[in-house]
Coordinates of C-alpha atoms in Angstrom, one line a residue:
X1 CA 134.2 92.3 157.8
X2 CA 133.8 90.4 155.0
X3 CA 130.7 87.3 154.5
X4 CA 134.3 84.8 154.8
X5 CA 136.0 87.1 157.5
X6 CA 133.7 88.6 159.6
X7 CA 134.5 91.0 162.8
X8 CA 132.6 91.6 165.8
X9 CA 132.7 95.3 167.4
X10 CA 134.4 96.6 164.7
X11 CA 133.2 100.0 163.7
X12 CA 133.9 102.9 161.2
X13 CA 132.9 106.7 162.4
X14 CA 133.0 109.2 159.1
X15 CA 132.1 112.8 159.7
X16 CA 132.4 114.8 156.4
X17 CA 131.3 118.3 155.5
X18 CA 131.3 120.8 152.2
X19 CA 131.0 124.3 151.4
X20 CA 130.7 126.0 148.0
X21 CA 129.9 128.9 146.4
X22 CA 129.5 129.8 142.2
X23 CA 129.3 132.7 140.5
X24 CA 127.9 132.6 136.8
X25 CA 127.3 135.0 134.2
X26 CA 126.2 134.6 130.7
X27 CA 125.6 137.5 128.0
X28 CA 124.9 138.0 124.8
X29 CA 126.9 134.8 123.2
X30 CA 129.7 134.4 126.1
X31 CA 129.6 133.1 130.1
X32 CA 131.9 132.7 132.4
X33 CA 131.4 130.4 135.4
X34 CA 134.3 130.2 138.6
X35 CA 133.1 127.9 141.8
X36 CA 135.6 128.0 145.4
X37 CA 134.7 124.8 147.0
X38 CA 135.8 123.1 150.3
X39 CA 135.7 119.3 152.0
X40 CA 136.8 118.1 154.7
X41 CA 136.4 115.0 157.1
X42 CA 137.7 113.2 160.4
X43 CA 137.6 109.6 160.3
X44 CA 138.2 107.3 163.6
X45 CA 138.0 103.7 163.5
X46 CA 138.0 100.8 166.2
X47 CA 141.3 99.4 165.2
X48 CA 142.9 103.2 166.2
X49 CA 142.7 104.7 163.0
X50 CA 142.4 108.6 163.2
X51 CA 142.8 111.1 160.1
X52 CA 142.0 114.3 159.4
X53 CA 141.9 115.4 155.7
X54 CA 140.8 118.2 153.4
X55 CA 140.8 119.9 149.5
X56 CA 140.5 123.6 149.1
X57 CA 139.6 124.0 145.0
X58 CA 138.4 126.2 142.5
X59 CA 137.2 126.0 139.0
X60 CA 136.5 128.5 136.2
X61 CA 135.6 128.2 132.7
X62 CA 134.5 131.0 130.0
X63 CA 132.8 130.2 126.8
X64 CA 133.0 132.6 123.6
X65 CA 130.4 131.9 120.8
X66 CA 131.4 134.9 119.1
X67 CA 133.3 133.1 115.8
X68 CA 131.4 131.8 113.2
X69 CA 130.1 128.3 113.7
X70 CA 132.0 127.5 116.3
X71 CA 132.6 127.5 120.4
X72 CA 135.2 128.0 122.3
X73 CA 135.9 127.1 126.0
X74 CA 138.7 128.6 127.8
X75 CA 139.3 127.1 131.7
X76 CA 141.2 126.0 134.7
X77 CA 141.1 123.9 137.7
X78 CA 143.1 124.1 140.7
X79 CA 142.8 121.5 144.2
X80 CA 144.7 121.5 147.2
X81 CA 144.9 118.5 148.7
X82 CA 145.7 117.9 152.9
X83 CA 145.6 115.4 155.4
X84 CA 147.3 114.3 158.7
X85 CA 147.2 110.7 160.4
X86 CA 147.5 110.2 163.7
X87 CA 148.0 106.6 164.0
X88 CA 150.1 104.1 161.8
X89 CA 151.5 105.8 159.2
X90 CA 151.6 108.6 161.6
X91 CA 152.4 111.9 159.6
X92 CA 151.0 115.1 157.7
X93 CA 151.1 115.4 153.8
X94 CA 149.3 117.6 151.2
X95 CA 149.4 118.2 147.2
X96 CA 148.4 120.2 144.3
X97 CA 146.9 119.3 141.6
X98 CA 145.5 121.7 138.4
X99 CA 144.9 122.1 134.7
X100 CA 144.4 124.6 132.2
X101 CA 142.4 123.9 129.0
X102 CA 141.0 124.6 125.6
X103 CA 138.0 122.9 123.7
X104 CA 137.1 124.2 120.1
X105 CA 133.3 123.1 118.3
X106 CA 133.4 123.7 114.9
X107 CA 130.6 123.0 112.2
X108 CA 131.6 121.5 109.2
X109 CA 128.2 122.5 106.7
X110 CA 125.1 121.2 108.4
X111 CA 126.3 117.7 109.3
X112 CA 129.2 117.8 110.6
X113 CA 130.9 118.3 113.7
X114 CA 134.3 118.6 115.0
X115 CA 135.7 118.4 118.5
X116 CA 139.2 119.6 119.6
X117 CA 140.6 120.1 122.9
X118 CA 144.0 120.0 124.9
X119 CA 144.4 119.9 128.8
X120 CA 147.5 120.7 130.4
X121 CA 147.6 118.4 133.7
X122 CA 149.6 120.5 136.7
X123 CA 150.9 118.4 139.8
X124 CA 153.1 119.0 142.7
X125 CA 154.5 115.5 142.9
X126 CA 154.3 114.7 139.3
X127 CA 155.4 117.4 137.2
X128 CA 153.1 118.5 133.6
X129 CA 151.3 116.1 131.4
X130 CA 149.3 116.9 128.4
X131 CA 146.4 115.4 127.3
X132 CA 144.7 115.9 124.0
X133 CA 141.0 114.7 122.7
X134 CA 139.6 114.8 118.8
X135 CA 136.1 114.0 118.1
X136 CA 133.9 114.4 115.9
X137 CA 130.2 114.0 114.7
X138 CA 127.7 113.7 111.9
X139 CA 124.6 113.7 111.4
X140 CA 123.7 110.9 108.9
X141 CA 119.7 112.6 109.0
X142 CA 117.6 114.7 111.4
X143 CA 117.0 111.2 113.3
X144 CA 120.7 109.6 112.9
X145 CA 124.1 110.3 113.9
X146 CA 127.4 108.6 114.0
X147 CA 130.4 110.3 116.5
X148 CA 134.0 109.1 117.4
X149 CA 136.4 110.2 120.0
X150 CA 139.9 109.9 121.0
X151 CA 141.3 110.9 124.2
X152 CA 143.8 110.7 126.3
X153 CA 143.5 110.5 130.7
X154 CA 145.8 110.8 133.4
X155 CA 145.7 110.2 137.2
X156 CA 148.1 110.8 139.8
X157 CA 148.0 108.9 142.8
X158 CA 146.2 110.6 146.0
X159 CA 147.4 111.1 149.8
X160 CA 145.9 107.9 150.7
X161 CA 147.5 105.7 148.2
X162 CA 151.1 107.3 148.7
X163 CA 151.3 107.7 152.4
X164 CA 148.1 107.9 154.6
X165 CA 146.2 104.4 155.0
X166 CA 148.4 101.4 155.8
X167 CA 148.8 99.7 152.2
X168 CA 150.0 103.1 150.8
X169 CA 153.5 103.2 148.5
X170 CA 155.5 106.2 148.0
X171 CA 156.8 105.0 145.1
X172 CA 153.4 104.9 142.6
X173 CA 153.6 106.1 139.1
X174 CA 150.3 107.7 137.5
X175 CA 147.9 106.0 135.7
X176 CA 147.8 106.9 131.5
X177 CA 145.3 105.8 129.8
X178 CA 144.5 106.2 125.5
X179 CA 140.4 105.6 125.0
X180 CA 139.3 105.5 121.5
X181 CA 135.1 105.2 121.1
X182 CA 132.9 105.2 118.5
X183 CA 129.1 105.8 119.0
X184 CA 125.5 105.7 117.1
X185 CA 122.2 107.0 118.2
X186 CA 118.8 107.0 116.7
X187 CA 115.4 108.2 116.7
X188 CA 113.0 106.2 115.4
X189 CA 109.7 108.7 116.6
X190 CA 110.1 111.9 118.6
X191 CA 109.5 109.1 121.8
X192 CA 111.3 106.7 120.6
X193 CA 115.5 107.0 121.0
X194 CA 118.3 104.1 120.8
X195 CA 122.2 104.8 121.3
X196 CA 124.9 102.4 121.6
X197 CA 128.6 102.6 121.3
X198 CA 132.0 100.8 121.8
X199 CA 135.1 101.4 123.4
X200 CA 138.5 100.2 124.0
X201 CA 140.8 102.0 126.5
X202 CA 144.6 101.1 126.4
X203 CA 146.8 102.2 130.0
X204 CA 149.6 101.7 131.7
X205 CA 150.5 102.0 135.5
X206 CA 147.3 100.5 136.8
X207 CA 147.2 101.1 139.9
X208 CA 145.5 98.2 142.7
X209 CA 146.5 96.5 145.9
X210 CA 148.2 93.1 146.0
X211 CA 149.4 91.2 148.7
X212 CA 152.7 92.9 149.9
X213 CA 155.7 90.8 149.8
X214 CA 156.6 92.3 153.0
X215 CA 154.0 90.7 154.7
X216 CA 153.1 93.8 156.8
X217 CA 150.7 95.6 156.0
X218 CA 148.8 92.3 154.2
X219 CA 148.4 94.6 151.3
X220 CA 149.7 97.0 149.1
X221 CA 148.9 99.7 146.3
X222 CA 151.6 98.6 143.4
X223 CA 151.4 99.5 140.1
X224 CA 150.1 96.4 138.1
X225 CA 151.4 97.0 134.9
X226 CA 149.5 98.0 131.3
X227 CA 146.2 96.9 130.2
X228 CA 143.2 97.2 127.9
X229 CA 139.8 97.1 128.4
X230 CA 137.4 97.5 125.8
X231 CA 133.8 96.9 126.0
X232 CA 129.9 98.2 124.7
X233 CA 127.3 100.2 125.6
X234 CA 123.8 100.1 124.8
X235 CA 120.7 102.4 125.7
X236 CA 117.2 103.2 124.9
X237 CA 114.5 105.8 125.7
X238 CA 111.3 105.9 125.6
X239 CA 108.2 108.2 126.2
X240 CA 104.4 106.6 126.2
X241 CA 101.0 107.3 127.8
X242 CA 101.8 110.9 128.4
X243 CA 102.7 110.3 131.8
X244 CA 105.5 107.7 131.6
X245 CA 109.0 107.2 130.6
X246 CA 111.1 104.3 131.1
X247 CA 114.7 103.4 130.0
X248 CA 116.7 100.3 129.4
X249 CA 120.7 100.0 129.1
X250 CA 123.2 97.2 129.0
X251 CA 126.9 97.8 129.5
X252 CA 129.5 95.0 128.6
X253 CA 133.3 95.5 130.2
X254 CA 136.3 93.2 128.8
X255 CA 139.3 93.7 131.3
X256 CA 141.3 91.1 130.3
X257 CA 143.1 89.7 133.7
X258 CA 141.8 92.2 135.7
X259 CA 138.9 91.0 136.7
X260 CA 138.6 91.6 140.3
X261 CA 135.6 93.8 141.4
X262 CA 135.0 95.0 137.6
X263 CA 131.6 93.6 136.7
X264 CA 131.6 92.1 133.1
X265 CA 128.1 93.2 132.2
X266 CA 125.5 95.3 133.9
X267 CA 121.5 95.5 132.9
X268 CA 120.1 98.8 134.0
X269 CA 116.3 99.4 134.0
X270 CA 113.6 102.6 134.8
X271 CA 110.0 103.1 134.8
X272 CA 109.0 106.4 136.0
X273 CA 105.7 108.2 136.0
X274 CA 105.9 112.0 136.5
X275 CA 102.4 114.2 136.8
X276 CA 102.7 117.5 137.6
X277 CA 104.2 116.9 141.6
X278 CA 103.8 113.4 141.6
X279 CA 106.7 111.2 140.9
X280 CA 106.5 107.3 141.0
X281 CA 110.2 105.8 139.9
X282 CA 111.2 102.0 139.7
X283 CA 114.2 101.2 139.2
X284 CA 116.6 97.9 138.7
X285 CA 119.8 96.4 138.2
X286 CA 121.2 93.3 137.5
X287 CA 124.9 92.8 137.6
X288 CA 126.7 89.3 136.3
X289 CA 130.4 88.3 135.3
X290 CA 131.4 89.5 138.3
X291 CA 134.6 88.3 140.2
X292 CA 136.4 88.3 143.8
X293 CA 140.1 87.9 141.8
X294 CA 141.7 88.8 138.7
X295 CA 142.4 86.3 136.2
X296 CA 138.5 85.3 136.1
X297 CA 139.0 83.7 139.7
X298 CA 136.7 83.3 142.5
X299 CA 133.0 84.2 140.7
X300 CA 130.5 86.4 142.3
X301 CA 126.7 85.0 142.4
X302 CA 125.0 87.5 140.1
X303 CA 122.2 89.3 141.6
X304 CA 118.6 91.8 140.8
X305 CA 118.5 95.0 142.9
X306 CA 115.1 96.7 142.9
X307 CA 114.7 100.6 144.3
X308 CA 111.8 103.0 144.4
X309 CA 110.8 106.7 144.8
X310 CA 108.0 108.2 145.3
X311 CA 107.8 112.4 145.5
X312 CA 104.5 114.1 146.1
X313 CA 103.4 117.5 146.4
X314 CA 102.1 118.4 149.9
X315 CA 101.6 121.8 150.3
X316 CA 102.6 124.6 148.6
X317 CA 106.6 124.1 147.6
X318 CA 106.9 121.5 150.1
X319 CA 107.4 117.7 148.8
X320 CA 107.6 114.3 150.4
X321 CA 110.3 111.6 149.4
X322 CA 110.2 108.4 149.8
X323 CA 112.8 106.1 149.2
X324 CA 112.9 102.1 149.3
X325 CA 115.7 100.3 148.5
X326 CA 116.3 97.0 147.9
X327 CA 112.4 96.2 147.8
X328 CA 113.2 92.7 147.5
X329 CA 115.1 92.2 150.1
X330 CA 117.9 90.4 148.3
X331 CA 120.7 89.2 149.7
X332 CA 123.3 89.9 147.6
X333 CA 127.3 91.3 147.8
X334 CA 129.7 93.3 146.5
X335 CA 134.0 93.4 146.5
X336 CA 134.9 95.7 148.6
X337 CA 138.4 96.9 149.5
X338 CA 138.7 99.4 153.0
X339 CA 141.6 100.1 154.8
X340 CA 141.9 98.0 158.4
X341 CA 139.5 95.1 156.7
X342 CA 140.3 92.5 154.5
X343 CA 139.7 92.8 150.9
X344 CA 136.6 90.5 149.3
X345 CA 132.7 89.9 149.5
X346 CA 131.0 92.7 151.9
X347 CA 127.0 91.9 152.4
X348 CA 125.4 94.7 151.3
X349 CA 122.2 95.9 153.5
X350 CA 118.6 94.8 153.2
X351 CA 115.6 96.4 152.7
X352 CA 115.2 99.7 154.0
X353 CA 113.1 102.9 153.8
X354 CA 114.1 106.6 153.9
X355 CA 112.1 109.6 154.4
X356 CA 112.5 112.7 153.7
X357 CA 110.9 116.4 153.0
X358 CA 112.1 118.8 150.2
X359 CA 111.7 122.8 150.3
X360 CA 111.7 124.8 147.5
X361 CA 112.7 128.3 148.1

């Protein structure tokens, strides 16, 4: 439950399995690549909660370098989607969901790059949508370049959010979204790289859960209405001491009134040193501006997460992992929304150790 709520003997059992299999080709300037997947789960839960679900999918793509300065990408996508609940909402559903697309590279001189590219969304429920993207990019030097990027995203809603978990609605529209981003990056010595960009993304038909009018279940997933985030990203890489890398990034998120569980800025950090088959990584994060509600309500205390890994060499093509998270030990949470448990704060674990050992064939 949550650190306000909490529950006693409640538990959650997940089993979940994939299978996949890819085929890929390449010769002289073409390849073509096609991958069948499958997943599947069971899930059963103290409160009587019992679903079976599944998506059968494949994906193939062919690129053609053949023209003169420029690539071509030809592809497709196609996903099955089933599932069956045998407690409230009892019933059995499935959907389909594909795309078809085309992305063009073309070289302008030597500095210049453009980007074109149209996807044709396929679904069951929802009928055809068509998304486009432009971009394009040049190179200011050898060391600078400047890129932009329109694009346009759609999402139908899934099984769980029409019909299978409790605060599911039949009646949701997709999400469409407009993102328009313009990026820089820069090297100021062959170790030496910075990149930062903005963003602003402009939707309609968010989709989260708000308390249901009803009153049963407690909540609901509703379309929210339009928004528009818009926010920047900053990064910067760095190679020293033959051995070591590290990286720093910073990402800032505006999203207006809808705050709630969209941290406002997020500090990123590595330091890794990598010798032949020894590997030594530490990594942090510090997340702040982060809320319980929308509307800037309910603040989250802001919290440092520290992680390591270490992978040696053993013997042979056999490698040791360890990994320790949460060195520290910091209590810190995160808003978390699961169906059976209330929405809000969920204490996030301590520190802990795993081990494992990686074969190379």
């Amino acid at each position: 439950g949550t650190v306000n709520n909490p529950v006693t003997g409640y538990w959650n059992d997940y089993k979940r399995g994939a299978a996949d299999i890819t085929f890929s080709h390449t010769w002289e300037d073409n390849s073509v690549n096609v991958k069948l997947f499958r997943n599947f789960g069971k899930h059963q839960f103290s409160d009587g909660w019992d679903s079976r679900d599944y998506t059968n999918g494949i994906m193939a793509s062919f690129a053609y370098k053949g023209f003169t300065r420029n690539e071509m990408i030809l592809g497709g996508d196609f996903r099955h989607f089933g599932g069956k609940s045998f407690g409230y909402p009892v019933g059995k559903w499935d959907k389909d969901e594909g795309a078809v697309f085309v992305q063009d590279t073309y070289r302008v001189g030597s500095r210049m790059i453009l980007l074109g590219g149209l996807r044709l969304q396929l679904d069951s429920l929802y009928g055809n949508e068509w998304c486009p993207r432009w971009g394009v990019v040049y190179h200011v030097s050898g060391t600078m370049l400047f890129r932009g990027e329109i694009s346009k995203g759609f999402r139908s809603p899934q099984l769980n959010e029409l019909y299978m978990f409790p605060p599911a609605n039949k009646d949701l529209q997709p999400e469409r979204v407009w993102n328009y981003e313009l990026g820089v990056e820069k090297d100021f010595s062959p170790n030496f790289h910075i990149k930062g960009s903005v963003f602003h993304m402009k939707g309609s038909n968010l989709i989260e859960t708000i308390a249901n009018p009803a009153g049963f279940p407690k909540f609901i997933f509703a379309n929210t209405g339009s928004f528009s985030f818009y926010g920047l990203e900053l990064e910067l890489d760095a190679f020293f001491l033959k051995y070591f890398s590290g990286n720093v990034s910073w990402s800032y998120l505006h999203s207006g009134d809808y705050t709630k569980g969209r941290p406002g800025q997020k500090y990123d950090l590595s330091l890794i040193f990598n010798q032949k088959r020894l590997l030594v990584a530490l990594q942090g994060q510090y997340v702040t501006d982060y809320y319980e509600g929308n509307y800037s309500l309910d603040r989250i205390p802001s919290y440092f997460v520290m992680n390591a890994r270490v992978s040696m060499g053993i013997i042979n093509d056999v490698d040791l992992i360890l990994d320790l998270q949460n060195i520290t030990n910091k209590y810190y949470c995160i808003y978390g929304e699961f169906p059976g448990l209330t929405a809000g704060l969920y204490r996030m674990p301590g520190r802990n150790i795993q081990i494992g050992v990686r074969y190379r064939l």
